[in-house]
XYZ file of C-alpha atoms in Angstrom:
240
model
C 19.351 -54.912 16.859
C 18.424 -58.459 15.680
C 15.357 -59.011 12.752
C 13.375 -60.427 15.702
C 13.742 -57.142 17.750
C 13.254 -55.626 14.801
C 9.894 -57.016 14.257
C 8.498 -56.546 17.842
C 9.193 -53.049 17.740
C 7.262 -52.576 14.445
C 4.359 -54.340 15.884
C 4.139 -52.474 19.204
C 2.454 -50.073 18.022
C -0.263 -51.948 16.697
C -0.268 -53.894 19.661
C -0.898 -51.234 22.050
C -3.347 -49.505 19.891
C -5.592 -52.727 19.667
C -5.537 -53.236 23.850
C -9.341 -53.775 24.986
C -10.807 -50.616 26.022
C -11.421 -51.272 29.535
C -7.279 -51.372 30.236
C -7.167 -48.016 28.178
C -9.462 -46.667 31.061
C -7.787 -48.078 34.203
C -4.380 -46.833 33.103
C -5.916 -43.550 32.342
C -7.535 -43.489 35.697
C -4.085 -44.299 37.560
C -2.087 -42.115 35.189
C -4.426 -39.148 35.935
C -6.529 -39.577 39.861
C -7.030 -35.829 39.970
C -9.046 -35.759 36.673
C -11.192 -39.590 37.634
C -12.290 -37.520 40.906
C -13.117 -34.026 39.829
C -15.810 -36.304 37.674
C -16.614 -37.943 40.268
C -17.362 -34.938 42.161
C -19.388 -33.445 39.569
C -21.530 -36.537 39.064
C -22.400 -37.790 42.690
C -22.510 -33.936 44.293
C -25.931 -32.380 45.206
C -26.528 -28.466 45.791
C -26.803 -27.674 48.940
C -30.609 -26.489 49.295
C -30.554 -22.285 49.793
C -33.242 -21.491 52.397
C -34.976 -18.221 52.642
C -34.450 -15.498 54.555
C -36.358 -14.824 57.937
C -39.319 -12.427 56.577
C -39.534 -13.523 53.146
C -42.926 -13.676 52.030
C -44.484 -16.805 50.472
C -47.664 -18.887 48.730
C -47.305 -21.845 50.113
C -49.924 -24.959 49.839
C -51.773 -25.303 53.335
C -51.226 -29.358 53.638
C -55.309 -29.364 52.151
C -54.357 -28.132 48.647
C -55.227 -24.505 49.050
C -52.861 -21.853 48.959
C -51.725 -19.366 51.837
C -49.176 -16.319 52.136
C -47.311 -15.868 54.822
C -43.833 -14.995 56.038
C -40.907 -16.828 57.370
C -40.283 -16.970 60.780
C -37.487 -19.962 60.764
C -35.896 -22.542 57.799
C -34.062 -25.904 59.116
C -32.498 -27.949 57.013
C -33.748 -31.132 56.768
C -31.879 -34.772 55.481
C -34.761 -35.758 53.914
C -36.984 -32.747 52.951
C -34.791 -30.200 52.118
C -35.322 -27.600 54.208
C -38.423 -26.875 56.770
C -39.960 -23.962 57.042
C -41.929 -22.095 60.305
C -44.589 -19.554 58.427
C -47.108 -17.262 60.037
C -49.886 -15.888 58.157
C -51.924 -12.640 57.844
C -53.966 -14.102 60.841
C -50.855 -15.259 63.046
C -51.493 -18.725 62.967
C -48.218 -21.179 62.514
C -47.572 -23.142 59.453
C -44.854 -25.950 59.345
C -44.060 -26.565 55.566
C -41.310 -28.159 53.777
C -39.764 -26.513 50.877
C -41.946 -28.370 47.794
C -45.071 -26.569 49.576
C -43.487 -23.535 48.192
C -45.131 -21.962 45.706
C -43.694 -18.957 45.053
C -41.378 -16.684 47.520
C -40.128 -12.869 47.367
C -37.668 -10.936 49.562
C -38.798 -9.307 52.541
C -41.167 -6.196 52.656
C -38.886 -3.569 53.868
C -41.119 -0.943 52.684
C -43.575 -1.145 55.233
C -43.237 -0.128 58.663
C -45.178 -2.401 60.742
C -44.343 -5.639 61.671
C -47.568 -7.479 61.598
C -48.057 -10.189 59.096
C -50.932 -9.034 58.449
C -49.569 -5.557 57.223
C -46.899 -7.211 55.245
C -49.124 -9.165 52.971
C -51.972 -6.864 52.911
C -50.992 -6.129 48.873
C -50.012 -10.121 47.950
C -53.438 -10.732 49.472
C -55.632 -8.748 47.554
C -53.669 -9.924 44.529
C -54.646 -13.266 45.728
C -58.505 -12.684 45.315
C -58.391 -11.491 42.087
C -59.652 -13.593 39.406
C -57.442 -14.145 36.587
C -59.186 -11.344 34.344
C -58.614 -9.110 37.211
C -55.105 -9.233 37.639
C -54.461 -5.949 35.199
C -52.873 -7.836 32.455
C -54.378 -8.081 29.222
C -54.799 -11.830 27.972
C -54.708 -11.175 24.394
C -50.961 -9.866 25.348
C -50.219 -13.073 26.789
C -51.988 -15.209 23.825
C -49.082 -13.097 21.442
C -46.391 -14.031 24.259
C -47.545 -17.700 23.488
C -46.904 -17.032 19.988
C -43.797 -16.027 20.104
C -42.809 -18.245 22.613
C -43.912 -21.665 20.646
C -41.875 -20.398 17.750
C -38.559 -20.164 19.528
C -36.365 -23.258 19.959
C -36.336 -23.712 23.235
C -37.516 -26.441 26.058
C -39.272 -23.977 28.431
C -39.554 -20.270 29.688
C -39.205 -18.528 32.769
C -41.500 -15.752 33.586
C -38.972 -13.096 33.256
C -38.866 -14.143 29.200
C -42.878 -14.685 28.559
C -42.946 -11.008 30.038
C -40.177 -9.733 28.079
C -41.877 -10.060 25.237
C -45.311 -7.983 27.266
C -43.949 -5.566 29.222
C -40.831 -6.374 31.433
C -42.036 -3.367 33.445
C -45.061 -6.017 34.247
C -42.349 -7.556 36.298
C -40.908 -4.515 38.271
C -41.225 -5.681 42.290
C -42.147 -8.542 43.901
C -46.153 -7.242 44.147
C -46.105 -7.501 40.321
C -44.058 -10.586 40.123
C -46.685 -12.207 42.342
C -49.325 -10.889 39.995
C -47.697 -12.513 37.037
C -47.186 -15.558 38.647
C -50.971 -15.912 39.687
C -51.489 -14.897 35.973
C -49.656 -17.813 34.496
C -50.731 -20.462 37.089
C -54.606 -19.811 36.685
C -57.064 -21.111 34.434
C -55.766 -19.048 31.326
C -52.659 -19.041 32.039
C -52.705 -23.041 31.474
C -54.379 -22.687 28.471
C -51.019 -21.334 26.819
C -48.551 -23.195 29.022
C -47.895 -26.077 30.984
C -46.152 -25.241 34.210
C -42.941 -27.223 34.886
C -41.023 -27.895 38.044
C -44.098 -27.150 39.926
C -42.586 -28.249 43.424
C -39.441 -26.376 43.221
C -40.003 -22.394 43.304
C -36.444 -21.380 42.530
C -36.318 -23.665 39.148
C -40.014 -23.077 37.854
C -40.384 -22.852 34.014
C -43.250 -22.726 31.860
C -43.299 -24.732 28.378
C -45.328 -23.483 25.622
C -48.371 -25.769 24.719
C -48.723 -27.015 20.591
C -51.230 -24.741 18.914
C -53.984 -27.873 18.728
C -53.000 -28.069 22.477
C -53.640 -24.378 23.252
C -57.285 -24.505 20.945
C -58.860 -27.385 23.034
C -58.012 -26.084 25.737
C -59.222 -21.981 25.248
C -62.609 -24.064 24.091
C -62.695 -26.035 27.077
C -62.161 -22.889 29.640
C -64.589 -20.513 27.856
C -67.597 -23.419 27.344
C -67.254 -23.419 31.466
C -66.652 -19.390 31.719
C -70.175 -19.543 29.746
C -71.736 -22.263 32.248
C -70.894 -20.194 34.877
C -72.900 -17.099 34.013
C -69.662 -14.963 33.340
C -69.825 -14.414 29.536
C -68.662 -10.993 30.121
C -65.062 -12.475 30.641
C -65.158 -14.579 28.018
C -66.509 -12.022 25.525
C -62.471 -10.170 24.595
C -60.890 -13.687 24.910
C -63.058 -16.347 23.784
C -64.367 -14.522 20.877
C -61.564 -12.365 19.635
């Protein structure tokens, strides 16, 4: 091999080690397609949206900003809103929804016989007109929930872990789960959390408010408690 051989081989190396980035990636790309698409794939894919079943029951906002149960009688995908709903409530009246008016949803109620809406949500709707206070779970338990939530290194809790550290038997059937989720949507329950992916039911979290967050805001909700003429409620809470 000559010296000038010699020397270009030595160099080559260097050479190739010093070639601008962007060639290092083309090459790659052509040396490897299968790897360049299964990114691809991952990156520009969407989940298909999962509709519910015929019969599951929902909260759903009414179109006026007040909520509703009822059940669903259809889902139809949509391009542009997901997926559209057909709902009947306790009355029979039709509701046509799309899936961010979704508040909440649970499986259907097999355990009842009948098949009239009204029947099937008889027990979400009296949960519905309780008052937060009402709902059979104490809110001191939920104040040490908050506690122990704002202490752990995470961005946000679902439901299932601010109950865990209650009662997870708080959480046993979809009449309870609907009670707990009334619980930390309310008035008191936003005094300890701020609720997150409000428009998408399967996905909501709750994040645990700061501590100065959480005092303003208990002083804020039991000044109005007291305006209203229900110190009573405010008396365990606002004063513990």
């Amino acid at each position: 091999m000559t010296r000038l051989a010699l020397v270009l081989a030595a160099l080559s190396p260097a050479v190739a080690w010093h070639q601008p980035p962007a060639r290092i990636s083309r090459a790659s790309a052509y040396a490897w397609p299968h790897v360049a698409r299964a990114v691809s794939m991952k990156t520009d894919a969407k989940p298909a949206a999962r509709a519910l079943s015929e019969g599951s029951i929902c909260e759903f906002d009414d179109g006026k900003g007040r909520p509703m149960l009822g059940l669903v009688q259809s889902a139809k995908p949509s391009s542009t809103k997901g997926v559209v709903y057909h709902l009947i409530d306790a009355d029979e009246r039709l509701h046509i929804v799309n899936a961010k008016a979704i508040h909440v949803a649970f499986p259907p109620n097999n355990k009842v016989k009948s098949t009239k809406p009204a029947d099937l949500l008889n027990e979400f709707l009296r949960v519905a007109e309780c008052k937060p206070a009402e709902l059979g779970i104490d809110v001191s338990l939920l104040g040490l929930a908050w506690e122990m939530c704002a202490q752990e290194d995470v961005p946000a809790h679902t439901t299932a872990a601010i109950f865990d550290k209650i009662d997870p038997a708080l959480l046993d059937g979809s009449v309870p789960k609907y009670r707990a989720y009334r619980l930390l949507t309310s008035d008191i329950g936003n005094i300890f959390f701020r609720v997150l992916h409000a428009h998408d039911h399967e996905h909501r979290e709750y994040k645990a408010k700061t501590a100065d967050a959480v005092a303003n805001a208990k002083q804020s909700w039991c000044h109005a408690v007291e305006a209203l003429g229900t110190a009573a409620v405010a008396e365990e809470f606002c004063f513990a």
